Coordinates of C-alpha atoms in Angstrom, one line a residue:
M110 CA 0.0 0.0 0.0
G111 CA 3.0 2.3 0.1
R112 CA 2.5 3.5 -3.4
L113 CA -0.7 5.3 -2.3
N114 CA 0.9 7.1 0.6
K115 CA 0.7 11.0 0.4
K116 CA -0.7 10.8 -3.2
R117 CA -3.4 13.4 -3.9
L118 CA -5.9 13.2 -6.7
G119 CA -5.2 16.7 -8.1
D120 CA -1.4 16.1 -8.3
L121 CA -2.0 12.7 -10.1
L122 CA -4.3 14.3 -12.6
V123 CA -1.8 17.1 -13.4
Q124 CA 1.0 14.4 -13.7
A125 CA -1.2 12.5 -16.1
G126 CA -1.8 15.6 -18.2
K127 CA -5.6 15.5 -17.6
I128 CA -5.7 19.0 -16.2
T129 CA -3.4 22.0 -15.9
K130 CA -2.0 23.4 -12.6
K131 CA -4.1 26.5 -13.2
Q132 CA -7.3 24.4 -13.6
L133 CA -6.4 22.6 -10.4
Q134 CA -6.0 25.8 -8.4
V135 CA -9.4 27.1 -9.6
E136 CA -11.1 23.8 -8.7
L137 CA -9.4 23.6 -5.3
E138 CA -10.7 27.1 -4.5
K139 CA -14.2 25.9 -5.5
Q140 CA -13.8 22.7 -3.5
R141 CA -13.0 24.7 -0.3
E142 CA -16.2 26.8 -0.8
K143 CA -18.5 23.9 -1.7
G144 CA -17.0 21.2 0.6
I145 CA -17.3 18.3 -2.0
K146 CA -14.7 15.9 -3.3
L147 CA -12.4 17.2 -6.0
G148 CA -13.2 14.3 -8.4
E149 CA -17.0 15.0 -8.1
L150 CA -16.4 18.7 -8.7
L151 CA -14.3 18.1 -11.8
I152 CA -17.1 15.8 -13.2
K153 CA -19.8 18.3 -12.2
D154 CA -17.9 21.2 -13.9
K155 CA -17.5 18.9 -17.0
I156 CA -13.7 19.3 -17.0
L157 CA -13.2 15.6 -16.8
S158 CA -15.4 12.5 -17.1
E159 CA -15.3 9.7 -14.5
E160 CA -13.5 7.5 -17.0
D161 CA -10.8 10.2 -17.4
I162 CA -10.2 10.2 -13.7
I163 CA -10.1 6.4 -13.6
D164 CA -7.6 6.2 -16.5
A165 CA -5.3 8.7 -14.7
L166 CA -5.4 6.8 -11.4
K167 CA -5.0 3.4 -13.2
V168 CA -1.7 4.6 -14.9
Q169 CA -0.3 6.8 -12.1
L170 CA -0.9 4.3 -9.3
D171 CA -0.5 1.1 -11.4
L172 CA -4.0 0.0 -10.4
E173 CA -6.0 -2.7 -12.0
R174 CA -9.3 -1.5 -13.6
V175 CA -12.3 -3.9 -13.3
H176 CA -15.8 -3.9 -14.5
L177 CA -17.9 -5.4 -11.7
D178 CA -20.9 -5.8 -14.1
M179 CA -18.8 -8.1 -16.3
I180 CA -17.0 -10.4 -13.8
N181 CA -18.0 -13.2 -11.5
V182 CA -18.1 -11.8 -8.0
D183 CA -17.3 -14.3 -5.2
R184 CA -20.1 -14.0 -2.7
E185 CA -17.9 -15.2 0.2
T186 CA -15.7 -12.2 -0.5
V187 CA -18.7 -9.9 -0.4
K188 CA -19.7 -11.3 3.0
A189 CA -16.2 -10.6 4.4
I190 CA -16.8 -6.9 4.4
P191 CA -19.8 -5.5 6.4
E192 CA -22.5 -3.8 4.3
S193 CA -22.2 -0.6 6.4
L194 CA -18.5 -0.4 5.5
A195 CA -19.2 -1.1 1.8
K196 CA -21.8 1.7 1.7
K197 CA -19.7 4.2 3.8
Y198 CA -16.7 4.0 1.5
L199 CA -18.4 2.8 -1.7
L200 CA -16.4 -0.3 -2.1
I201 CA -17.0 -4.1 -2.5
G202 CA -14.8 -7.2 -2.2
F203 CA -15.0 -9.5 -5.1
S204 CA -12.2 -12.1 -4.8
F205 CA -9.6 -13.7 -2.4
E206 CA -6.0 -14.3 -3.4
G207 CA -4.5 -16.3 -0.6
N208 CA -4.3 -14.0 2.4
K209 CA -5.2 -11.0 0.3
I210 CA -8.6 -9.5 -0.6
K211 CA -9.3 -7.7 -3.9
V212 CA -11.6 -4.7 -3.3
A213 CA -13.2 -2.6 -6.0
M214 CA -13.2 1.1 -4.9
S215 CA -14.4 4.3 -6.5
D216 CA -11.7 6.2 -4.4
P217 CA -8.6 4.0 -4.1
L218 CA -6.7 7.0 -2.5
N219 CA -8.8 6.7 0.6
L220 CA -6.4 5.2 3.1
F221 CA -9.0 5.2 5.9
A222 CA -11.2 2.9 3.8
V223 CA -8.3 0.5 3.1
D224 CA -7.3 0.4 6.8
D225 CA -10.9 -0.3 7.9
V226 CA -11.3 -3.1 5.4
H227 CA -8.0 -4.6 6.6
I228 CA -9.2 -4.4 10.2
A229 CA -12.6 -6.0 9.3
T230 CA -11.2 -8.8 7.2
G231 CA -7.8 -9.4 8.7
K232 CA -6.4 -9.6 5.2
E233 CA -4.1 -7.4 3.1
V234 CA -6.1 -5.2 0.8
I235 CA -5.5 -5.0 -3.0
P236 CA -7.4 -2.0 -4.1
V237 CA -8.7 -1.9 -7.7
I238 CA -10.8 0.7 -9.4
D239 CA -14.3 0.8 -11.0
T240 CA -17.0 3.5 -11.6
K241 CA -19.2 4.7 -8.8
G242 CA -22.3 3.5 -10.6
N243 CA -21.0 -0.1 -11.0
I244 CA -20.0 -0.3 -7.4
E245 CA -23.4 1.0 -6.2
N246 CA -25.2 -1.5 -8.4
A247 CA -23.0 -4.3 -7.1
I248 CA -23.6 -3.3 -3.5
D249 CA -27.4 -3.3 -4.1
R250 CA -27.4 -6.6 -5.9
Y251 CA -25.1 -8.7 -3.7
Y252 CA -25.8 -7.4 -0.3
S253 CA -29.6 -7.5 -0.8
S254 CA -29.5 -11.1 -1.9
E255 CA -27.1 -12.0 0.9
Y256 CA -29.6 -10.5 3.4
V257 CA -32.4 -12.6 2.0
E258 CA -30.4 -15.8 2.4
K259 CA -29.3 -14.8 6.0
A260 CA -32.9 -14.0 7.0
A261 CA -34.1 -17.3 5.5
K262 CA -31.5 -19.2 7.6
E263 CA -32.5 -17.4 10.8
L264 CA -36.2 -18.1 10.1
S265 CA -35.5 -21.8 9.5
I266 CA -33.5 -22.1 12.8
S267 CA -36.3 -20.3 14.7
S268 CA -39.0 -22.4 13.1
T269 CA -37.6 -25.6 14.4
K270 CA -38.1 -24.3 17.9
I271 CA -41.7 -23.3 17.4
E272 CA -44.6 -25.7 17.2
I273 CA -47.7 -24.0 15.9
K274 CA -50.8 -25.5 17.5
E275 CA -53.4 -22.7 17.1
E276 CA -53.9 -19.6 15.1
V277 CA -53.5 -17.4 18.2
E278 CA -50.0 -18.7 18.5
E279 CA -49.3 -17.7 14.9
L280 CA -50.2 -14.1 15.8
D281 CA -47.4 -14.2 18.5
E282 CA -45.0 -15.9 16.1
V283 CA -45.2 -13.1 13.5
K284 CA -43.6 -10.8 16.0
N285 CA -40.5 -12.9 15.7
A286 CA -37.8 -10.9 14.0
P287 CA -36.6 -13.6 11.5
V288 CA -39.9 -13.7 9.6
V289 CA -40.2 -9.9 9.6
K290 CA -36.6 -9.7 8.2
L291 CA -37.2 -12.3 5.6
I292 CA -40.4 -10.7 4.2
D293 CA -38.8 -7.3 4.2
S294 CA -35.7 -8.5 2.5
I295 CA -37.6 -10.5 -0.2
I296 CA -39.5 -7.4 -1.1
K297 CA -36.5 -5.1 -1.0
N298 CA -34.4 -7.6 -3.1
S299 CA -37.3 -8.0 -5.6
V300 CA -37.4 -4.2 -6.2
K301 CA -33.6 -4.0 -6.6
S302 CA -33.8 -7.0 -9.1
K303 CA -36.5 -5.1 -11.1
A304 CA -38.9 -8.0 -10.6
S305 CA -42.6 -7.5 -11.6
D306 CA -43.9 -10.4 -9.4
I307 CA -42.8 -12.5 -6.4
H308 CA -44.0 -16.1 -6.1
I309 CA -44.0 -17.8 -2.7
E310 CA -44.8 -21.5 -3.5
P311 CA -45.2 -24.3 -0.9
F312 CA -44.2 -27.9 -2.0
A313 CA -44.0 -31.2 -0.1
D314 CA -40.5 -30.5 1.5
Y315 CA -39.7 -26.9 0.9
I316 CA -41.0 -23.4 -0.1
K317 CA -39.8 -22.0 -3.4
I318 CA -39.4 -18.3 -3.8
R319 CA -39.2 -17.0 -7.4
Y320 CA -39.1 -13.6 -9.0
R321 CA -40.5 -12.7 -12.5
I322 CA -37.8 -10.6 -14.1
D323 CA -38.3 -9.4 -17.7
G324 CA -41.3 -11.7 -18.1
M325 CA -39.3 -14.8 -17.0
L326 CA -39.6 -16.6 -13.6
K327 CA -36.3 -17.1 -11.8
E328 CA -35.8 -19.1 -8.6
V329 CA -34.0 -17.1 -6.0
L330 CA -34.4 -19.1 -2.8
R331 CA -35.6 -22.2 -1.1
V332 CA -36.6 -22.3 2.6
S333 CA -37.8 -24.9 5.0
K334 CA -41.4 -26.0 4.7
D335 CA -41.7 -25.4 8.5
T336 CA -41.7 -21.6 7.9
I337 CA -44.8 -21.5 5.7
G338 CA -47.2 -20.7 8.6
S339 CA -45.3 -17.7 9.8
L340 CA -44.5 -16.4 6.3
I341 CA -48.2 -16.5 5.1
T342 CA -49.4 -15.1 8.4
R343 CA -47.0 -12.2 8.2
I344 CA -48.1 -11.3 4.7
K345 CA -51.8 -11.6 5.6
I346 CA -51.4 -9.3 8.5
L347 CA -49.5 -6.7 6.4
S348 CA -52.2 -6.8 3.7
N349 CA -55.2 -6.8 6.1
L350 CA -56.4 -10.4 5.2
D351 CA -58.1 -13.0 7.4
I352 CA -55.3 -15.1 8.9
S353 CA -57.8 -17.8 10.0
E354 CA -59.2 -18.4 6.5
K355 CA -57.1 -20.9 4.6
R356 CA -59.8 -22.5 2.4
I357 CA -60.6 -19.7 -0.1
P358 CA -58.5 -17.3 -2.2
Q359 CA -57.9 -13.8 -0.8
D360 CA -56.6 -10.6 -2.3
G361 CA -55.0 -7.7 -0.5
R362 CA -52.6 -4.7 -0.8
I363 CA -49.5 -3.4 0.9
I364 CA -48.2 0.2 0.4
T365 CA -44.6 0.5 1.3
K366 CA -41.3 2.3 0.5
V367 CA -38.1 0.8 -0.7
D368 CA -35.1 3.2 -0.7
N369 CA -37.5 6.2 -0.6
E370 CA -39.4 4.9 -3.6
D371 CA -43.2 4.3 -3.3
V372 CA -44.0 0.6 -4.0
D373 CA -47.5 -0.8 -4.3
L374 CA -47.7 -4.5 -3.6
R375 CA -50.8 -6.4 -4.7
I376 CA -51.3 -9.7 -2.8
S377 CA -53.0 -12.8 -4.1
V378 CA -53.3 -15.9 -1.8
L379 CA -54.4 -19.2 -3.3
P380 CA -55.0 -22.5 -1.4
T381 CA -53.0 -25.4 -2.9
V382 CA -52.5 -29.0 -1.9
Y383 CA -49.3 -28.2 0.0
G384 CA -50.5 -25.0 1.6
E385 CA -51.3 -21.4 0.6
K386 CA -49.4 -19.9 -2.4
V387 CA -48.8 -16.2 -2.5
V388 CA -48.1 -14.1 -5.6
I389 CA -47.2 -10.5 -5.0
R390 CA -47.4 -8.0 -7.9
V391 CA -44.8 -5.3 -7.5
L392 CA -46.0 -2.0 -8.9
K393 CA -43.7 1.0 -9.0
K394 CA -44.7 4.5 -9.9
N395 CA -42.1 4.9 -12.7
N396 CA -43.3 1.7 -14.4
F397 CA -46.4 3.3 -15.7
L398 CA -45.4 6.8 -16.8
V399 CA -43.5 6.1 -20.0
K400 CA -43.3 8.6 -22.9
K401 CA -44.6 7.5 -26.3
D402 CA -41.1 7.5 -27.8
K403 CA -39.9 5.2 -25.1
L404 CA -42.6 2.5 -25.6
G405 CA -40.8 0.9 -28.6
M406 CA -43.0 2.4 -31.3
D407 CA -41.4 3.8 -34.5
E408 CA -42.0 7.4 -35.6
A409 CA -44.9 6.4 -37.9
Q410 CA -46.7 4.5 -35.1
V411 CA -46.3 7.3 -32.7
K412 CA -48.0 9.6 -35.2
E413 CA -50.9 7.1 -35.6
I414 CA -51.4 7.0 -31.8
E415 CA -51.4 10.8 -31.6
K416 CA -54.0 10.9 -34.4
M417 CA -56.2 8.4 -32.6
I418 CA -56.2 10.1 -29.2
K419 CA -57.1 13.5 -30.8
S420 CA -60.4 12.0 -31.9
P421 CA -63.3 13.7 -30.0
Y422 CA -65.2 10.3 -29.7
G423 CA -64.9 6.6 -30.5
I424 CA -63.3 3.6 -28.8
I425 CA -59.6 2.8 -28.8
L426 CA -58.7 -0.8 -27.8
V427 CA -55.4 -2.1 -26.6
T428 CA -55.1 -5.9 -27.1
G429 CA -52.7 -8.6 -26.0
P430 CA -52.2 -11.3 -23.4
T431 CA -51.7 -10.7 -19.7
G432 CA -48.4 -9.1 -18.9
S433 CA -47.9 -7.5 -22.4
G434 CA -47.8 -3.9 -21.1
K435 CA -51.4 -2.9 -22.1
T436 CA -51.9 -0.9 -18.9
T437 CA -48.7 1.1 -19.4
T438 CA -49.8 2.0 -23.0
L439 CA -53.2 3.1 -21.6
Y440 CA -51.6 5.3 -19.0
T441 CA -49.2 6.8 -21.6
M442 CA -52.2 7.8 -23.7
L443 CA -54.0 9.2 -20.7
E444 CA -51.0 11.3 -19.7
E445 CA -51.0 12.7 -23.2
I446 CA -54.6 13.8 -23.1
N447 CA -54.7 14.8 -19.4
K448 CA -55.5 18.5 -20.0
P449 CA -57.4 20.9 -17.7
E450 CA -60.3 21.2 -20.2
N451 CA -60.9 17.4 -20.2
N452 CA -63.0 15.5 -17.6
I453 CA -61.3 12.1 -17.5
I454 CA -62.7 9.2 -15.5
T455 CA -61.3 5.7 -15.2
I456 CA -62.7 2.5 -13.8
E457 CA -60.0 -0.1 -13.0
D458 CA -59.6 -3.4 -11.2
P459 CA -57.4 -2.4 -9.5
V460 CA -56.2 1.2 -9.9
E461 CA -52.6 0.5 -10.6
Y462 CA -51.2 4.1 -10.7
R463 CA -52.8 7.3 -9.3
M464 CA -52.6 10.1 -11.8
E465 CA -53.0 13.8 -10.9
G466 CA -56.0 15.5 -12.5
I467 CA -57.9 12.2 -13.3
N468 CA -60.9 10.7 -11.5
Q469 CA -60.1 7.1 -10.8
V470 CA -62.6 4.5 -9.6
N471 CA -61.7 1.1 -8.1
V472 CA -63.9 -1.9 -9.0
N473 CA -65.4 -3.5 -5.9
N474 CA -67.4 -6.5 -6.9
K475 CA -68.4 -7.4 -3.3
A476 CA -70.1 -4.0 -2.9
G477 CA -71.7 -4.2 -6.3
L478 CA -69.4 -1.8 -8.0
T479 CA -68.7 -3.8 -11.2
F480 CA -67.2 -2.4 -14.4
A481 CA -70.7 -2.2 -15.9
A482 CA -72.3 -0.5 -12.8
G483 CA -69.4 1.9 -12.4
L484 CA -69.5 2.8 -16.1
R485 CA -73.2 3.6 -16.0
S486 CA -72.5 6.0 -13.1
M487 CA -69.5 7.5 -14.8
L488 CA -71.7 8.5 -17.8
R489 CA -73.8 10.7 -15.5
Q490 CA -70.6 12.5 -14.4
D491 CA -70.3 14.5 -17.7
P492 CA -67.0 12.8 -18.8
D493 CA -65.1 13.7 -22.0
I494 CA -62.8 10.7 -21.8
I495 CA -63.4 7.3 -20.2
M496 CA -60.8 4.6 -19.5
I497 CA -62.1 1.1 -18.7
G498 CA -59.4 -1.2 -17.3
E499 CA -60.7 -4.2 -19.3
I500 CA -63.8 -5.1 -21.3
R501 CA -64.7 -8.6 -20.0
D502 CA -68.4 -9.1 -20.7
Q503 CA -71.3 -8.1 -22.9
E504 CA -72.8 -5.6 -20.5
T505 CA -69.5 -3.6 -20.2
A506 CA -68.9 -3.9 -23.9
E507 CA -72.4 -2.5 -24.8
I508 CA -72.1 0.5 -22.4
A509 CA -68.6 1.3 -23.7
I510 CA -69.6 1.1 -27.4
R511 CA -72.7 3.2 -26.8
A512 CA -70.6 5.8 -24.9
A513 CA -68.2 5.9 -27.8
I514 CA -71.0 6.5 -30.2
T515 CA -72.6 9.3 -28.1
G516 CA -69.6 11.6 -28.1
H517 CA -67.1 10.2 -25.6
L518 CA -63.5 9.0 -26.2
V519 CA -63.2 5.5 -24.6
L520 CA -60.0 3.7 -24.0
S521 CA -59.9 0.1 -22.9
T522 CA -58.2 -3.3 -23.2
I523 CA -59.4 -6.6 -24.5
H524 CA -57.8 -10.0 -24.7
T525 CA -57.1 -11.0 -28.4
N526 CA -54.0 -12.2 -30.3
D527 CA -53.9 -9.4 -32.8
A528 CA -55.7 -6.2 -33.9
A529 CA -58.0 -7.8 -36.4
S530 CA -59.3 -10.3 -33.8
A531 CA -60.7 -7.4 -31.6
V532 CA -63.7 -7.0 -33.9
A533 CA -64.5 -10.8 -33.7
R534 CA -64.1 -10.7 -29.9
L535 CA -66.7 -7.9 -29.6
R536 CA -69.1 -9.8 -31.9
D537 CA -68.7 -12.8 -29.7
M538 CA -69.8 -10.7 -26.7
G539 CA -73.0 -9.9 -28.6
I540 CA -72.3 -6.5 -30.0
E541 CA -73.9 -5.8 -33.4
P542 CA -71.5 -5.2 -36.3
Y543 CA -73.1 -1.8 -37.1
L544 CA -72.4 -0.6 -33.6
I545 CA -68.7 -1.8 -33.7
S546 CA -68.3 -0.1 -37.1
A547 CA -69.7 3.2 -35.8
A548 CA -67.7 3.2 -32.5
M549 CA -64.3 1.9 -33.3
T550 CA -61.5 4.4 -33.9
G551 CA -58.4 2.1 -33.6
V552 CA -56.9 -1.0 -32.2
I553 CA -53.3 -1.4 -30.7
A554 CA -52.1 -5.0 -30.5
Q555 CA -48.9 -5.4 -28.5
R556 CA -46.3 -7.8 -26.9
L557 CA -43.3 -7.3 -24.8
V558 CA -40.0 -8.7 -25.9
R559 CA -36.7 -8.9 -23.9
K560 CA -33.9 -6.6 -24.9
I561 CA -30.4 -7.8 -25.4
C562 CA -28.1 -6.9 -22.5
P563 CA -26.0 -3.9 -23.7
K564 CA -23.1 -5.1 -21.4
C565 CA -22.6 -8.5 -23.1
I566 CA -24.1 -8.0 -26.6
E567 CA -22.2 -9.8 -29.4
E568 CA -22.8 -10.2 -33.1
Y569 CA -22.9 -13.3 -35.3
Y570 CA -24.0 -14.4 -38.7
A571 CA -27.5 -15.6 -39.2
T572 CA -28.1 -19.3 -39.9
E573 CA -30.2 -20.4 -42.9
Y574 CA -33.1 -21.1 -40.5
E575 CA -32.9 -17.6 -39.0
K576 CA -32.8 -16.1 -42.5
R577 CA -35.9 -18.0 -43.4
I578 CA -37.7 -16.7 -40.3
L579 CA -36.7 -13.1 -41.2
G580 CA -37.7 -13.6 -44.9
M581 CA -34.2 -12.9 -46.1
D582 CA -32.2 -14.4 -49.0
K583 CA -30.4 -17.5 -47.8
F584 CA -27.2 -16.5 -49.8
Q585 CA -27.1 -13.1 -48.1
D586 CA -24.8 -12.5 -45.1
I587 CA -26.8 -11.0 -42.3
K588 CA -25.5 -10.0 -38.9
L589 CA -27.7 -10.6 -35.9
Y590 CA -27.1 -10.1 -32.2
K591 CA -27.4 -11.9 -28.9
G592 CA -26.3 -11.5 -25.3
K593 CA -23.4 -13.7 -24.2
G594 CA -24.5 -13.5 -20.5
C595 CA -22.9 -11.6 -17.7
T596 CA -23.4 -10.7 -14.1
S597 CA -25.4 -7.6 -15.0
C598 CA -28.1 -9.6 -16.7
G599 CA -27.9 -12.6 -14.4
N600 CA -26.3 -14.6 -17.3
T601 CA -29.5 -14.5 -19.2
G602 CA -28.2 -12.3 -22.1
Y603 CA -31.2 -10.0 -21.7
M604 CA -31.9 -6.8 -19.7
G605 CA -35.2 -5.0 -19.7
R606 CA -38.1 -5.3 -22.2
I607 CA -39.5 -3.2 -25.0
G608 CA -42.9 -3.2 -26.7
T609 CA -43.6 -4.3 -30.2
Y610 CA -46.8 -3.0 -31.8
E611 CA -49.5 -3.5 -34.5
I612 CA -51.5 -0.3 -34.8
M613 CA -54.7 -0.5 -36.8
E614 CA -56.4 2.8 -37.5
V615 CA -60.0 2.0 -38.4
T616 CA -60.5 3.6 -41.7
K617 CA -63.7 4.1 -43.8
S618 CA -62.8 0.8 -45.6
H619 CA -62.6 -1.0 -42.3
K620 CA -65.9 0.3 -41.2
E621 CA -67.5 -0.9 -44.4
I622 CA -66.4 -4.5 -44.1
I623 CA -67.0 -4.6 -40.3
Q624 CA -70.6 -3.5 -41.0
I625 CA -71.2 -6.5 -43.4
N626 CA -70.1 -8.9 -40.7
C627 CA -66.6 -9.8 -42.1
N628 CA -64.2 -12.2 -40.4
S629 CA -60.8 -11.5 -38.9
E630 CA -58.9 -12.8 -42.0
E631 CA -60.7 -10.2 -44.2
I632 CA -59.6 -7.5 -41.8
R633 CA -56.0 -8.8 -41.9
K634 CA -56.0 -8.7 -45.7
L635 CA -57.3 -5.1 -45.6
N636 CA -54.5 -4.2 -43.1
L637 CA -52.0 -5.7 -45.5
K638 CA -53.4 -3.6 -48.3
N639 CA -53.2 -0.5 -46.1
E640 CA -49.5 -1.4 -45.2
I641 CA -50.2 -1.8 -41.5
K642 CA -47.2 -3.3 -39.9
T643 CA -47.9 -6.6 -38.1
L644 CA -46.5 -7.6 -34.7
E645 CA -44.2 -10.0 -36.5
E646 CA -42.8 -7.3 -38.9
A647 CA -42.3 -4.9 -36.0
C648 CA -40.4 -7.5 -34.0
K649 CA -38.3 -8.5 -37.1
K650 CA -37.2 -4.8 -37.3
L651 CA -36.1 -4.9 -33.7
V652 CA -34.1 -8.2 -34.4
L653 CA -32.3 -6.6 -37.3
Q654 CA -31.6 -3.5 -35.3
G655 CA -29.9 -5.6 -32.6
V656 CA -32.5 -4.7 -29.9
T657 CA -33.8 -8.3 -29.4
T658 CA -33.2 -11.8 -30.6
I659 CA -34.7 -14.4 -33.0
D660 CA -35.7 -16.4 -29.9
E661 CA -37.9 -13.6 -28.7
L662 CA -39.4 -13.2 -32.2
A663 CA -40.3 -16.9 -32.2
K664 CA -42.1 -16.5 -28.9
I665 CA -44.5 -13.8 -30.0
T666 CA -45.2 -15.1 -33.5
F667 CA -45.3 -18.8 -32.7
I668 CA -42.7 -19.7 -35.4
K669 CA -42.0 -23.4 -35.7
E670 CA -39.4 -25.2 -37.7

């Protein structure tokens, strides 16, 4: 560690030719006034980037540069340094080398940090350097998952000492710290992992805990079957459910904060042969407010959406399977038309995000507030725009269609595979073709596909099979992309999801053939004639752009060899 002694960042940056002595003097004066670190000030003043500073330190101090998001981090090394120390100095251990510990640091010049890690681990510290963002992400990822495992072990130990005989005893048991810590850590870790759902599933000998990340379920933990009583009871108490009722499904809600971010948890409890299964939908505020250009639509599709929502009346339907992002698209459109001159009322089951300036109604079937009943009342509230969470039955469909005909703009969702099938679905519900023709303004069919991880993306040449799927000449060389798999994406090769869309504006030609009771295939032929891009074509474009993969294309278009 002698090479770091008495070295100051400013002097090192001057020696490396990154800044001049005059610049250093000016920045040091500012630093004394503002009381922040020199490196942060140089980045804030846009004199240097974080990479410039890292390059200088790497050369001047002969430090190794690592990318924590691209290497395998040894979890035992992580555990050797207390989380409080890691967060205090912004550092994380990632591997042992004999009696030495390699520690990634954002500030390797901090000798106090090096000394404290040495005292905590009893090992000689080898400091290496990485960006502040990479280290923060690694701390979030590894310490939160370690906390879940630790809490699960504590709960398993405590559960062996407790024999649950009556429900009253379960009430006392939930006060036990291990179960509280485990539930809290599962929720916190799910948010940090960007999970949309948490599954807590009892089986014969264990409880499986899985997260749904980017649409795919991933097992994160298994705990002893003995803990199921305390786990479920704790969740039920938090969500105001009946802890004594185990024979019927129950639904509840928990409002909480994770790292000062509001998180809405929707709880569903379902009795199974091995005990009650819990699924927790994780809803975050920033999941729903997405700008049109960030949804995944191309410029032409964005213009089509803008044209539809400017219509003074009519019904716009968003179609797709569960989990395809329909609600996000609806909220994006609502945000666009949320103006002081518009009276907007929504009815949802449940209200997933509360929007300023919009009247939102929660369905309550037990109290008689169904979609249809709520919709009838809404029409007496002088609305300009109505949003219905989902059209599920004939009664709701009839009221929605008639509202669209009588001068209201109606937004809703419906479950169909593509845009053309929405017409047939409404007919199946008993709506007359002439009413559908008069009311319908447009249909948006959508799917979500996983995006290739930007950290480990690599290119390759398409196979003949892949060229055939893409409709390309088999003799043509085509470059495609995939994710190799890294620690950032959990070795999946994917990170995040993006929408792919088929947007059908209902033209005069559409209205004419709908009115004569056409089938879905005739509407698809008209869409083809009108050059409406299908879901498959939209996804092919994303594949060729290197946004997603052939595998994701195959999932949404059911391509088989």
